[in-house]
Short mmCIF file of C-alpha atoms and ligand atoms in Angstrom, two decimals:
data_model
loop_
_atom_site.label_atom_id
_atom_site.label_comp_id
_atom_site.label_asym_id
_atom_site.label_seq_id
_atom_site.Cartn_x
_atom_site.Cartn_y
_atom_site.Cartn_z
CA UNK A 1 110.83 194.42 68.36
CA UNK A 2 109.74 193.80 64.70
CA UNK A 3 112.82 192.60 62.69
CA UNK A 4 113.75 191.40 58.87
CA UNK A 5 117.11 190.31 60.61
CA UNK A 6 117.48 186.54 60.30
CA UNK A 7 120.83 186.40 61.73
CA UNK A 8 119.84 188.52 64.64
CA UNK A 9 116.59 185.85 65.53
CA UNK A 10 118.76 182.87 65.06
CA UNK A 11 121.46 184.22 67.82
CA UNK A 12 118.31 184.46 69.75
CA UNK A 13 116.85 181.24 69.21
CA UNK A 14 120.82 179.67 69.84
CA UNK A 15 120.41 181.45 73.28
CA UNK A 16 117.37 179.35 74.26
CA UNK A 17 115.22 182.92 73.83
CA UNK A 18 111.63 182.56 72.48
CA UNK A 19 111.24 184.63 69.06
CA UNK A 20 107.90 185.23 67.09
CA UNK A 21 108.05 183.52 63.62
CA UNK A 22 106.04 184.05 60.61
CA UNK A 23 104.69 181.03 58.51
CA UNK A 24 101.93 180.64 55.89
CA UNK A 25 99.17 180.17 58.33
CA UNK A 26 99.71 181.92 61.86
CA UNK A 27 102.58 182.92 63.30
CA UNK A 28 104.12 180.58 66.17
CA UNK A 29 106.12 181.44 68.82
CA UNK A 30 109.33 179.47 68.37
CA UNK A 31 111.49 178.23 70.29
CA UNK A 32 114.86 175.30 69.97
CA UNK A 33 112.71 172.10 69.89
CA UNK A 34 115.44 170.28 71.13
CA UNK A 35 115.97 172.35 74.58
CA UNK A 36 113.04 171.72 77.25
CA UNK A 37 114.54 175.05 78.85
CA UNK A 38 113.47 177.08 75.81
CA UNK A 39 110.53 174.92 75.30
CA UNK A 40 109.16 175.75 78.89
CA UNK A 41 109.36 179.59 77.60
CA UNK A 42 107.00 179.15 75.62
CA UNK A 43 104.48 177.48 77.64
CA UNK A 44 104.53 179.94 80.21
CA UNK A 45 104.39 183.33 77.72
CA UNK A 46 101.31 181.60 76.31
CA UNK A 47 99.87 180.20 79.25
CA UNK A 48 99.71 177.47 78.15
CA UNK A 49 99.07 174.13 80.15
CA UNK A 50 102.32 172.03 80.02
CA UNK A 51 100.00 168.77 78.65
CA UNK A 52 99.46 170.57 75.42
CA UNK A 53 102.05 169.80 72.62
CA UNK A 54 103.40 172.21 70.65
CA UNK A 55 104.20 171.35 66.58
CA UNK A 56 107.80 171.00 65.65
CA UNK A 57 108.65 172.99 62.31
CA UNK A 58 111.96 171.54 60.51
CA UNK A 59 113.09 172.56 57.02
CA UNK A 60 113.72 169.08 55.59
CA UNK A 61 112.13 165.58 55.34
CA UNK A 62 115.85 164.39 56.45
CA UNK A 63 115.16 166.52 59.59
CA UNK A 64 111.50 164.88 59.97
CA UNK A 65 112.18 161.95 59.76
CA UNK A 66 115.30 162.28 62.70
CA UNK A 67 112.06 162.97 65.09
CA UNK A 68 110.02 160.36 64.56
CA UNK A 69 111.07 156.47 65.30
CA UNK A 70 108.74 155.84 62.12
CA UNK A 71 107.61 157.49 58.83
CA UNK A 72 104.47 155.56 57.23
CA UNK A 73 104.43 154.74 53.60
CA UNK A 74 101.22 157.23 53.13
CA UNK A 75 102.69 159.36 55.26
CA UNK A 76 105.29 159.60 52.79
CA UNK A 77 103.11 160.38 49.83
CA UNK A 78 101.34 163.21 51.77
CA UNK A 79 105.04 164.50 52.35
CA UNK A 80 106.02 164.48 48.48
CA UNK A 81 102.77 166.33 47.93
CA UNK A 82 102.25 168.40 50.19
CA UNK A 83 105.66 169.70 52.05
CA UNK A 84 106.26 172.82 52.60
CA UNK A 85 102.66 173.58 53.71
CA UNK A 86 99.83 173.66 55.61
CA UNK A 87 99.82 169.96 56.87
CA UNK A 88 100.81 168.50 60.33
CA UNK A 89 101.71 165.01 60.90
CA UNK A 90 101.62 163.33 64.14
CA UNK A 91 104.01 160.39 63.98
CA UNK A 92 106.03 158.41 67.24
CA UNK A 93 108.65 160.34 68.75
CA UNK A 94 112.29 159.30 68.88
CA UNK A 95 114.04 159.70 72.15
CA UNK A 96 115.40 163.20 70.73
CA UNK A 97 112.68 165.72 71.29
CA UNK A 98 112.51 166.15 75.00
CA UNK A 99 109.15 165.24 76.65
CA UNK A 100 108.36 168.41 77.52
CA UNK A 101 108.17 169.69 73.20
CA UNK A 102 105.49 167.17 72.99
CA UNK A 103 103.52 167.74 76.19
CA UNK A 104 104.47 164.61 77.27
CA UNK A 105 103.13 162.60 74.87
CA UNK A 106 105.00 160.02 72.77
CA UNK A 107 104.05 161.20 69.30
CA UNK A 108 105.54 164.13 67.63
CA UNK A 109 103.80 166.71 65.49
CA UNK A 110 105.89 167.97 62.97
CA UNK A 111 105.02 170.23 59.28
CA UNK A 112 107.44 171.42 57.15
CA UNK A 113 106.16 174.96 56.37
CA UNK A 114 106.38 177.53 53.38
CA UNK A 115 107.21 180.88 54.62
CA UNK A 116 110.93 181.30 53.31
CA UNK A 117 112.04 183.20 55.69
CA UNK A 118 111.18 180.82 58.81
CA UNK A 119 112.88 178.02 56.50
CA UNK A 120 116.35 180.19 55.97
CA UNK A 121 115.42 180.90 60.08
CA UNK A 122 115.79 176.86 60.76
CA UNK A 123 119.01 176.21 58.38
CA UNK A 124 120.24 178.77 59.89
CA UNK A 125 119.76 178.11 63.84
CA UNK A 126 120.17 174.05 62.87
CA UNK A 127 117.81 173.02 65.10
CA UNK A 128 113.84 172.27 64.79
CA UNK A 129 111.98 175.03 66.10
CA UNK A 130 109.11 174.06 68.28
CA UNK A 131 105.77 176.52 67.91
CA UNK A 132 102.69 177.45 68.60
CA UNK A 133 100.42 179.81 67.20
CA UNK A 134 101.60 183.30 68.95
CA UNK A 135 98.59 183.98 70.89
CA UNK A 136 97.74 183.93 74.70
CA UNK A 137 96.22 180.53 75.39
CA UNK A 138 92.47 180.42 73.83
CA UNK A 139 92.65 183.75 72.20
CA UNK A 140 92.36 184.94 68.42
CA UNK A 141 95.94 183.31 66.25
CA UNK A 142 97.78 186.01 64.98
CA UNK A 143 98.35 186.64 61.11
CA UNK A 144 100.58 189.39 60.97
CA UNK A 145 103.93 190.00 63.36
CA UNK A 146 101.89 193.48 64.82
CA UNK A 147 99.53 191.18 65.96
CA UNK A 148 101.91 189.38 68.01
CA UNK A 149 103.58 192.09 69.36
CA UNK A 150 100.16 193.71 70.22
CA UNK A 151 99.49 190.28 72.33
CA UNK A 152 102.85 189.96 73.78
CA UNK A 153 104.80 193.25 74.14
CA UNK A 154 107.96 193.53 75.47
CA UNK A 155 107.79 189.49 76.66
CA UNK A 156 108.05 188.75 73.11
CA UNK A 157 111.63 190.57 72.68
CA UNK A 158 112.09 190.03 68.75
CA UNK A 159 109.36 189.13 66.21
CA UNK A 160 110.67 187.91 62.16
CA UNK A 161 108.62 189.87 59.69
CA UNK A 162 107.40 187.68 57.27
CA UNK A 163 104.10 189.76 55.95
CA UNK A 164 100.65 188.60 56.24
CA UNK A 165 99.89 184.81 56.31
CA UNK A 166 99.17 183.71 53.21
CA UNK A 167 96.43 180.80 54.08
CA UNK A 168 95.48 182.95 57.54
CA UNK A 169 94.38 179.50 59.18
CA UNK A 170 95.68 177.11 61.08
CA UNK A 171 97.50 173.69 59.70
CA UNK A 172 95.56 170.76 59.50
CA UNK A 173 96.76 168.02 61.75
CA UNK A 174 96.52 164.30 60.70
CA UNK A 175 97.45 161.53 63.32
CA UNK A 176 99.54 158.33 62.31
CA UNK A 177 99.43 157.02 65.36
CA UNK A 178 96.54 154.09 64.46
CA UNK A 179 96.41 151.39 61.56
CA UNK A 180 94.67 154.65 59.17
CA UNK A 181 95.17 158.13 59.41
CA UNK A 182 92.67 160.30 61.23
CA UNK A 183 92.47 164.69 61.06
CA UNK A 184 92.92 165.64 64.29
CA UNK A 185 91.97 169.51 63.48
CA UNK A 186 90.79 170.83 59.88
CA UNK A 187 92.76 173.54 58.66
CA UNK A 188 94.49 174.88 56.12
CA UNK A 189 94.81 172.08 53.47
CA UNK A 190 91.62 171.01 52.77
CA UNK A 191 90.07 168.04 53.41
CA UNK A 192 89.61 167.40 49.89
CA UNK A 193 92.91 167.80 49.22
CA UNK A 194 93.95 164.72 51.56
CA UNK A 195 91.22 162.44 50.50
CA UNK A 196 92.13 162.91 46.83
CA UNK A 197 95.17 161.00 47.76
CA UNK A 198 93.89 158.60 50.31
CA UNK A 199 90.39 157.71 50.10
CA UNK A 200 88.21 158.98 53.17
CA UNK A 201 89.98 159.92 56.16
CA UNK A 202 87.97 160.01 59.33
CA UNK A 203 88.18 162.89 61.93
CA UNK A 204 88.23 162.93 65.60
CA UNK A 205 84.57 162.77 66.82
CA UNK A 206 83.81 166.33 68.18
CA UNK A 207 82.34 165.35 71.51
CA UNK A 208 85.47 163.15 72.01
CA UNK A 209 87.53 163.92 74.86
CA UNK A 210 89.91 166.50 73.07
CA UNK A 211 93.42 164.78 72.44
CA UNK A 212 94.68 168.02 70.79
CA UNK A 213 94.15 171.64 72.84
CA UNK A 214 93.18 172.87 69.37
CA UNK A 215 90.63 170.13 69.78
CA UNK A 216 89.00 171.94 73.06
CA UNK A 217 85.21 172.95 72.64
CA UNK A 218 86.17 176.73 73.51
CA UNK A 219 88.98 178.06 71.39
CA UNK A 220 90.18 181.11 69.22
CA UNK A 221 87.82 183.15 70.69
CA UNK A 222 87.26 186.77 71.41
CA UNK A 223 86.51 188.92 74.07
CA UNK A 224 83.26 189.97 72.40
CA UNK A 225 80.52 187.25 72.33
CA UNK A 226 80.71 185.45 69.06
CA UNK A 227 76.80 184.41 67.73
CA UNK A 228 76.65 182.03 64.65
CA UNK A 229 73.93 183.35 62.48
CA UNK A 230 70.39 181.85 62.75
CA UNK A 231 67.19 182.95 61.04
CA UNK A 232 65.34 181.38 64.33
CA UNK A 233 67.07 183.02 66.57
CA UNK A 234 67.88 186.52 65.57
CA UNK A 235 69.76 188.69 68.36
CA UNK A 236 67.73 191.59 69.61
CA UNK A 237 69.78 194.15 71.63
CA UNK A 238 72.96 195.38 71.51
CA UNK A 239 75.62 196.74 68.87
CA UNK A 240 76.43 194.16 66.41
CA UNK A 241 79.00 193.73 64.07
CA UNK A 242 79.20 190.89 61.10
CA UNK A 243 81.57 188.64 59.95
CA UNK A 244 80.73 187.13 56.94
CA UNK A 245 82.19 185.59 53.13
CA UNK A 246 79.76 187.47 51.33
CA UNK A 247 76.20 187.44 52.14
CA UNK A 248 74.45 190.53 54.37
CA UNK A 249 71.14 189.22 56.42
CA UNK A 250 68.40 191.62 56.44
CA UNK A 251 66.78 193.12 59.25
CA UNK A 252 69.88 194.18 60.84
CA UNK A 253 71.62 197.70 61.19
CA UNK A 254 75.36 196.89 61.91
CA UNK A 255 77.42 198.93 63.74
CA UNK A 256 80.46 197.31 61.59
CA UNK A 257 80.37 194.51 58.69
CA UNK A 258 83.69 192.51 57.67
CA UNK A 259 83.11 190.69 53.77
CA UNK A 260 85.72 188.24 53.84
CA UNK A 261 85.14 187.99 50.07
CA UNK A 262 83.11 190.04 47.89
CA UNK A 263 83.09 187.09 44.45
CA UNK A 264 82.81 184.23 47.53
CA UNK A 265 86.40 182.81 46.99
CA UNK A 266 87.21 181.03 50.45
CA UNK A 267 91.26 181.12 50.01
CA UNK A 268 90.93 184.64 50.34
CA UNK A 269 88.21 184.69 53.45
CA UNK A 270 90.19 182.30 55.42
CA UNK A 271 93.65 184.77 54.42
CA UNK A 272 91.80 187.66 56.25
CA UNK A 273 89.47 185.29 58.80
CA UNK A 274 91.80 186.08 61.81
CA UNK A 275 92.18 189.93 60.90
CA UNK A 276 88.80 190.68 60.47
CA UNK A 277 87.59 189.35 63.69
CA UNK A 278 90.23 190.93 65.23
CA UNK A 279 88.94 194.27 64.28
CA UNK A 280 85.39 193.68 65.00
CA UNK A 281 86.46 192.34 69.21
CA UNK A 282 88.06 195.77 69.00
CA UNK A 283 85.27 197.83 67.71
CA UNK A 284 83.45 198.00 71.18
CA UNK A 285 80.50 195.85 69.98
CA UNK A 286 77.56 193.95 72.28
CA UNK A 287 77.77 190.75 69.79
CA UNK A 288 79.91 189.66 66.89
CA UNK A 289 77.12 187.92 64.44
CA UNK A 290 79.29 185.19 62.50
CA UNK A 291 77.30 183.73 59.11
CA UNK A 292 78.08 180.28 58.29
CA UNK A 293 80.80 179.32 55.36
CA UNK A 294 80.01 176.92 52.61
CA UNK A 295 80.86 173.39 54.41
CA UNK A 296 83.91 172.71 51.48
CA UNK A 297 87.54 173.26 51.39
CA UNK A 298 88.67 175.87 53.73
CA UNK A 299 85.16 177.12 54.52
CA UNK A 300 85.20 173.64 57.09
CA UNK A 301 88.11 174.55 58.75
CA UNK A 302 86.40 178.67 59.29
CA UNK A 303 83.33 177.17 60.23
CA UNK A 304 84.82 174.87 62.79
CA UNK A 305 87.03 178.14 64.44
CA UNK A 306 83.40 180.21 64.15
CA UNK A 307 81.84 177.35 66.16
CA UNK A 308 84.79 177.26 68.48
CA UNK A 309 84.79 180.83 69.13
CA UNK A 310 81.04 180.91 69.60
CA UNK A 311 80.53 177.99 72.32
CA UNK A 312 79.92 179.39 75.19
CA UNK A 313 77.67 181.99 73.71
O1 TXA B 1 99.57 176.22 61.49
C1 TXA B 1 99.91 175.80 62.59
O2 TXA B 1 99.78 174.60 62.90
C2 TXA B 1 100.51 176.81 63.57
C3 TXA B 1 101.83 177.31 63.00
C4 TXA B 1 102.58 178.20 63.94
O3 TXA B 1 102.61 176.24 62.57
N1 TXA B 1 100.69 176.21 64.86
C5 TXA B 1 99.67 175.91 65.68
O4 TXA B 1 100.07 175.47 66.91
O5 TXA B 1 98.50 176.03 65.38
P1 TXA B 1 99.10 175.31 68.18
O6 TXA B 1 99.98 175.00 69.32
O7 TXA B 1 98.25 176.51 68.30
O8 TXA B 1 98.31 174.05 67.85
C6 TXA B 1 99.00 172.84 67.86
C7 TXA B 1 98.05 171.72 67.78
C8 TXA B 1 97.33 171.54 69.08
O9 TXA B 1 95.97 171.29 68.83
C9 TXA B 1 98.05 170.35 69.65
O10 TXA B 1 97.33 169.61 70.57
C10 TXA B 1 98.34 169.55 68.42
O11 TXA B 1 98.78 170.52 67.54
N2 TXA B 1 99.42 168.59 68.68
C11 TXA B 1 100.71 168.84 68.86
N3 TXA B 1 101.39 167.71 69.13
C12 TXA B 1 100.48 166.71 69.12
C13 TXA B 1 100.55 165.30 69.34
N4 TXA B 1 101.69 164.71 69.63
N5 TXA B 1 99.41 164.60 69.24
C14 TXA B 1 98.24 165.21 68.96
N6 TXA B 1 98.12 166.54 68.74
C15 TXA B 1 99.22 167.27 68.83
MG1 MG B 2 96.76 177.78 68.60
#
């Protein structure tokens, strides 16, 4: 069941019951962050393999900071700048968060985010809610609460309406855990954003062995096979649909086309990424033809889902 009823999800959430949750980028399916009963929930609605952390949302720095064992200076600054929102830090755990909430790992990843109704949702229950994005394990993130409810049905008792996500991707994740901070996954701050503040950042290596399931070569993808455009290699047979920011390539006739912005702006392509592609895996196609994003601000983050959902094509 969809529901605006905060009081009615945090009774829930007190109960050790899994609830959907709205935030600016996906929704998660939360659950007490602090109870490895709940927390195992929520591994097994999604599927999910028990090694694979989950991010811890809290509604305070006072409440971050009771997670972790240590809080960086830098870390700090990115805090004061960019909490609430779309950032993820991955910092050493303190003995509080059960193994389990972090897959077993000894770090913690925690964001503060912006949706207000998931922040009154935390006051509220007093906990931190532990969350991933509300989709069966590998499958498309959800952006609005119908789309979790269309994954999860009745196993997903009670979903917050919150409205469509505002960003539409995923957080960007930035590890602590070494001498300089290092993006784990690009998301929705950009890049930019983060070096503008601290100088170049490196990223985790893409042929590294993943330390983050996000991380895994074959992710967020559909059912339908997902092509990245190529001029070389043009597909041949088949119904295709396109999923593009603006630009239509020639010699085509699509069965279905999804402009993720007409004027190009990539705020609003990465707000309807998740939607769109949605639609086209449900529009009985042969292919889904993906064309590239500009390689800046969110369009890196889009273009590294696109080439997750497209690897084993
Ligand atoms: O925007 C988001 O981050 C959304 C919303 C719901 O907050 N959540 C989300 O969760 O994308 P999920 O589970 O789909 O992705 C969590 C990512 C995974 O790649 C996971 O490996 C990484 O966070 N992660 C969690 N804890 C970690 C840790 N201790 N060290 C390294 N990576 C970690
Ligand atoms: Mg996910």
């Amino acid at each position: 069941m969809i529901t605006k009823d905060l009081h009615l999800a945090a009774a829930a959430l007190k109960k050790g019951d899994v609830v959907g949750i709205p935030t600016e980028t996906v929704y998660g399916l939360a659950a007490n962050a602090l109870d490895s009963r709940a927390v195992a929930k929520v591994y097994a609605m999604k599927n999910r393999p028990v090694d694979h952390p989950l991010i811890v949302h809290v509604s305070s720095f006072e409440e971050a900071k009771s997670l972790v064992t240590h809080f960086p200076e830098k870390a700090k600054l990115l805090v004061s700048r960019f909490w609430p929102g779309p950032l993820t830090l991955v910092l050493p755990k303190s003995n509080r968060v059960p193994d389990l909430t972090t897959g077993g790992m000894q770090s913690i990843a925690i964001r503060i985010p912006s949706k207000k109704e998931t922040l009154d949702l935390i006051k509220l229950c007093g906990f931190p809610l532990a969350a991933p994005s509300a989709n069966p394990f590998g499958r498309i993130s959800p952006t609005t609460a119908l789309h979790v409810e269309q994954s999860f049905g009745e196993n997903v008792p009670l979903i917050l309406e919150g409205g469509p996500c505002s960003v539409g991707v995923e957080s960007t994740i930035l590890s602590f855990l070494n001498e300089e901070p290092c993006v784990l996954r690009l998301g929705g701050l950009p890049l930019e954003e983060l070096e503008e503040l601290l100088g170049p950042v490196a990223q985790v290596g893409k042929s590294a062995k993943p330390i983050a399931p996000g991380m895994l070569p074959q992710h967020y993808a559909p059912k339908t096979p997902l092509k990245i455009f190529d001029p070389k290699a043009p597909i041949s047979t088949g119904k295709i649909g396109l999923l593009t920011l603006n630009f239509i390539p020639s010699g085509y006739s699509f069965q279905a086309i999804e402009v993720l912005s007409a004027d190009g702006n990539l705020e609003e392509a990465a707000s309807s990424f998740y939607s769109a592609l949605r639609r086209l895996d449900e529009a009985h196609l042969d292919w889904i033809l993906a064309h590239c994003f500009p390689e800046t601000g969110l369009g890196r983050a889009l273009n590294d889902r696109l080439e997750r959902a497209s690897h084993l094509n």
